[in-house]
Amino acid sequence: MVNRADAIVVGAGVVGAAVAAALSAAGRRVTVLEQGVPGGAVSGASLACIGTHMMDEEELPLLAWCCDAWAALDAQAPRFEYSRCGQLRFLKHDGERRSAETWIGIERAAGLAPELLEPDAVRRIEPELTGPIVAATWSPNSAVVNPFLAVRTLLDAARSGGAGIVAGAAATRILTAGGRVAGVETAVGRFEAPLVVIAGGPWTQDLAATAGVDLPIVPRKAQCLATVATRPVIRTVVGACKAEGGVDAGYTQIQQAASGQVLFNTVLEGGVTAAGGRDSVPEVDRAFVHDSVDTLLFLFPRLAALDLLRSWVRYEAVTPDDRFLTGPAGPDGLFVAAGDGGTGFVRSLGMARIVADRIAGKESPFRDDIYRPDRFVERAAA
Amino acid sequence: MRRVETDILVVGGGPAGLSAAIAAAGAGARVDLVDAGAAPGGQYWMQDPVAGATSQQAAEGSTAIASARAAGVAIHSGAEVWAAFPGGEIMANDAEGPITFQARSIVVASGAQDRVYPFPGWTLPGVMTPGAGQRLAKLGKTAPGRRIALAGNGPFLYAVAATLASIDATPALLVESGRARAAMLGLLARHPARIAEAVSLIAAARAVPDWRRGHVVTEALGEERVEAVRIAPIDERGTVDTARSERIDGIDALLVGWGFRPMIELTALLRCRHAYDRALGGWYCVASPSTGLTSVEGVYAAGEVTGIAGSRPARLSGTLAGLSAAAALGFESAGMEERRKGLVRALASARAFGHALGRLAPPPDGIADLARDDTIVCRCEEVTRGEIVAALAEGTRAVAGAKMWTRAGMGRCQGRICGSAVAEIAAAETGTSPAAAGFNPPRIPLRPVPLDVILEATRGSAP
């Protein structure tokens, strides 16, 4: 069976779905290839926070655009539990104030409106956060979405533009002819198209390598816990103030889904990277379970008797500078959009925009040079 | 926090688990047994704490429990296993809080639960599983209703009819999908030792005034609770002929189930290999027929978790697994090898009978199609069949995909109840097999556990 399309998107996670929706909207006939279940790997396991708070300074204009784009998508197709609930980042020690103030300064300079709140003010926003915090930052523009339904909504948009979605089609090789991309070989047959976008998360580098493209993507273990559904307790996204040390210094994220389940995680020492882990997803670590429950109950002690229901592990795609690799790579017609660094949900619409603009020969509304897939090759050469 | 170091941890206190514990302790190993029930015995050897052993089955169970205690088995009742962390720590919790076991080997004898498929009206009060009805009758001597309909397939229905008869609650109606009388007689001819048992079970079925073979219940009807059932025959091609359905009024309890599904949550968490056979209850843990060893070193499985076959293979496979686990740790006694060889032969024969029985009356094809678009399939999250079908039509697939897009299987029971049906719906809608549709992989915790218990259980560093 030969399937022909204008463009193939490899990967039906949130990035691939967003790219497929953007290319479909531009009038291209798209085929989406997914090795497993659409949204079933990294995206589905995400806590899917849409926000600009304590993120990469250079990316702020894109992130702000993404926040608006998600709100616009919700206005158009309100079926993915989008909630602009705002985000709190708690401070456990006075020593963290300087870090918090630095972040607030950076974001205010970019036209955003975060602020530092004392405990009383925090409790007006999050009444059951009764733990002994010293303060918290507040970023009102943050939102959460249901990750599964968000991917489904984007794929639905792609399909209504004529896209076909093939689940269970593991891509094994990029096909080229005369120095140009010709299609993708998969476990279920050959798919042909003059444009291929690899949005395969932590599997991207393997497929890109078949076209001679070397991408510095490493899979990193990320873990999460969920309680049984309970009454509305947590209104916002609650996280820890980002400390010195960047992404490797650990993080906390706590929120309550529309289902009533409390979703939470605390990683104190940063995630562990492991090349093989992504294909044989292991259990959560004992210490991770302890630290996560400990932090949740430190902040929300009244939840002590609530039942834990489930845990899960995913492997997110990490790059050396924690930014996506997005843009053309290798042979003509080949693009990549991968390297979520654990915050791919918010950035997916922006990455899709960059890819769609580049394919259409349009100028991007924000700088795309910081995402160039070959940026590390150049640095190494220099 | 309580911490127990032991040679062999047996999970499950039914016939398989007790047999494993007795055998391993008899060989000289230190054995701990955890069981979720208030008293060991499981569903088959269920002990009534008030009335005591009032049946032959219960008496057998109480003998086994006494043997286990006499052999030195430490029995932890009311304790549910909820985690297995790398490094061999198994965590359970009971009324007093967490207990952590560090065992050299583990025998999983987690048993089975009723297998159910959704149909219109199945969420009405008064509709329950045959297993639940039997439990009511065995434990509280309580009849589930005054005019009881018993429905589904398999010899367990007859056993439930017998239990109900023993408390003067003989069902008014027995609706059985199977009609393979000749095949049943042929099977009994090959296993003459089982004839007496079969005769007594068939007598219990015969005592039911209205016995419909080759029929299924297609709908439970009623306003506040079940008041009537609709039944339909199965045609020559094995499919349910709803055009020839019939309404039977005056029913106030419907016990409906399709045999059992192995409870593979712990073996799956331990990453043992599993296989699928609809006639054996669906997914089961693969265990060596000569030792009970699973694909994971030091992990043995016995009884119904290795494929539905009944209590006799459960006892034999339990003894075999207990002996093998003990022997692998160096606890060998004289004559053990001969005993094991005998067990392997007896188990093969007993399993062959149990499996053949399962193959005589599998759930009819398309049983999951009894559910209409507006019928709830996932009860925890209230997901309808229509929502699952729509998600599959939009591009998701398999049990995992249906779960992510609709929440079917994401609630409190984690798909234990709806899993078989979701797999069959996914398979039918996407042109694949239920085996290819997979199952919801269990994760920590296996059962909901309070956060403060987890905090205490995971305190300190792992060994």
mmCIF file of C-alpha atoms in Angstrom, chain A residues 35-40 79 148-149 152 155-156 159 165 167-168 227-228 259 261 264 281-286 289-290 293-294 296-297 303-311, chain B residues 85 89 91 269 271 390-391 393-397 400-401 403-405 407 410-412 414 440-445 447-452 454-455 457-462:
data_model
loop_
_atom_site.group_PDB
_atom_site.id
_atom_site.type_symbol
_atom_site.label_atom_id
_atom_site.label_comp_id
_atom_site.label_asym_id
_atom_site.label_seq_id
_atom_site.Cartn_x
_atom_site.Cartn_y
_atom_site.Cartn_z
ATOM 1 C CA GLN A 35 3.569 4.434 16.594
ATOM 2 C CA GLY A 36 1.196 3.897 19.508
ATOM 3 C CA VAL A 37 -1.895 5.735 20.632
ATOM 4 C CA PRO A 38 -2.347 9.440 19.690
ATOM 5 C CA GLY A 39 -1.303 11.497 22.705
ATOM 6 C CA GLY A 40 -0.466 8.286 24.510
ATOM 7 C CA ARG A 79 -13.758 20.620 24.621
ATOM 8 C CA PHE A 148 -5.661 13.878 26.140
ATOM 9 C CA LEU A 149 -8.561 16.057 25.075
ATOM 10 C CA ARG A 152 -7.762 15.047 20.447
ATOM 11 C CA LEU A 155 -6.131 16.138 15.729
ATOM 12 C CA ASP A 156 -9.808 16.814 15.162
ATOM 13 C CA ARG A 159 -8.883 15.890 10.356
ATOM 14 C CA ILE A 165 -4.335 9.811 11.244
ATOM 15 C CA ALA A 167 -2.261 4.978 14.696
ATOM 16 C CA GLY A 168 -0.016 1.979 15.232
ATOM 17 C CA THR A 227 -5.356 10.863 43.831
ATOM 18 C CA VAL A 228 -8.917 9.662 43.548
ATOM 19 C CA SER A 259 -12.279 15.198 37.027
ATOM 20 C CA GLN A 261 -8.325 14.133 40.798
ATOM 21 C CA PHE A 264 1.073 16.194 41.611
ATOM 22 C CA VAL A 281 8.585 2.623 31.084
ATOM 23 C CA PRO A 282 9.429 1.640 34.673
ATOM 24 C CA GLU A 283 7.608 2.286 37.913
ATOM 25 C CA VAL A 284 7.912 5.475 39.911
ATOM 26 C CA ASP A 285 10.768 5.675 42.398
ATOM 27 C CA ARG A 286 10.073 5.153 46.066
ATOM 28 C CA VAL A 289 6.610 9.024 45.841
ATOM 29 C CA HIS A 290 7.693 10.106 49.312
ATOM 30 C CA VAL A 293 3.363 13.231 48.989
ATOM 31 C CA ASP A 294 5.468 15.099 51.535
ATOM 32 C CA LEU A 296 1.584 17.997 48.826
ATOM 33 C CA LEU A 297 0.788 17.474 52.505
ATOM 34 C CA LEU A 303 -5.535 16.060 52.162
ATOM 35 C CA ALA A 304 -3.750 13.530 54.420
ATOM 36 C CA ALA A 305 -6.586 11.001 54.341
ATOM 37 C CA LEU A 306 -7.194 11.298 50.594
ATOM 38 C CA ASP A 307 -6.451 8.127 48.638
ATOM 39 C CA LEU A 308 -3.662 7.945 46.089
ATOM 40 C CA LEU A 309 -5.002 6.226 42.974
ATOM 41 C CA ARG A 310 -2.278 6.025 40.361
ATOM 42 C CA SER A 311 1.270 6.830 39.396
ATOM 43 C CA PHE B 85 9.259 -1.270 44.313
ATOM 44 C CA GLU B 89 10.105 -4.378 48.637
ATOM 45 C CA MET B 91 4.188 -2.868 50.556
ATOM 46 C CA LEU B 269 3.225 -4.691 38.197
ATOM 47 C CA ARG B 271 6.486 -7.285 34.942
ATOM 48 C CA ALA B 390 -16.726 8.010 19.001
ATOM 49 C CA ALA B 391 -13.170 8.245 20.326
ATOM 50 C CA ALA B 393 -13.757 6.584 15.235
ATOM 51 C CA GLU B 394 -11.758 9.796 15.727
ATOM 52 C CA GLY B 395 -8.426 8.019 15.601
ATOM 53 C CA THR B 396 -7.524 6.577 18.978
ATOM 54 C CA ARG B 397 -7.211 2.859 19.487
ATOM 55 C CA ALA B 400 -5.010 2.603 26.407
ATOM 56 C CA GLY B 401 -6.338 4.993 23.771
ATOM 57 C CA LYS B 403 -8.899 5.328 28.373
ATOM 58 C CA MET B 404 -6.970 8.465 27.521
ATOM 59 C CA TRP B 405 -9.622 9.965 25.295
ATOM 60 C CA ARG B 407 -11.470 8.285 30.886
ATOM 61 C CA MET B 410 -9.313 5.891 34.812
ATOM 62 C CA GLY B 411 -11.424 5.822 37.960
ATOM 63 C CA ARG B 412 -11.309 4.122 41.305
ATOM 64 C CA GLN B 414 -8.742 1.271 37.351
ATOM 65 C CA ASN B 440 -4.722 -1.070 31.406
ATOM 66 C CA PRO B 441 -1.251 -1.609 32.911
ATOM 67 C CA PRO B 442 -1.402 -1.549 36.697
ATOM 68 C CA ARG B 443 0.757 1.007 38.448
ATOM 69 C CA ILE B 444 1.536 1.850 42.042
ATOM 70 C CA PRO B 445 -0.675 1.903 44.062
ATOM 71 C CA ARG B 447 -5.408 -0.169 45.288
ATOM 72 C CA PRO B 448 -6.251 3.333 46.500
ATOM 73 C CA VAL B 449 -4.179 4.056 49.638
ATOM 74 C CA PRO B 450 -4.403 7.143 51.886
ATOM 75 C CA LEU B 451 -1.626 9.674 51.366
ATOM 76 C CA ASP B 452 -0.562 9.659 55.019
ATOM 77 C CA ILE B 454 2.038 6.230 51.783
ATOM 78 C CA LEU B 455 4.097 8.962 53.405
ATOM 79 C CA ALA B 457 5.502 3.618 54.182
ATOM 80 C CA THR B 458 8.026 5.385 51.951
ATOM 81 C CA ARG B 459 9.872 7.242 54.723
ATOM 82 C CA GLY B 460 13.611 6.675 54.958
ATOM 83 C CA SER B 461 15.815 5.298 52.254
ATOM 84 C CA ALA B 462 15.211 2.024 50.464
#
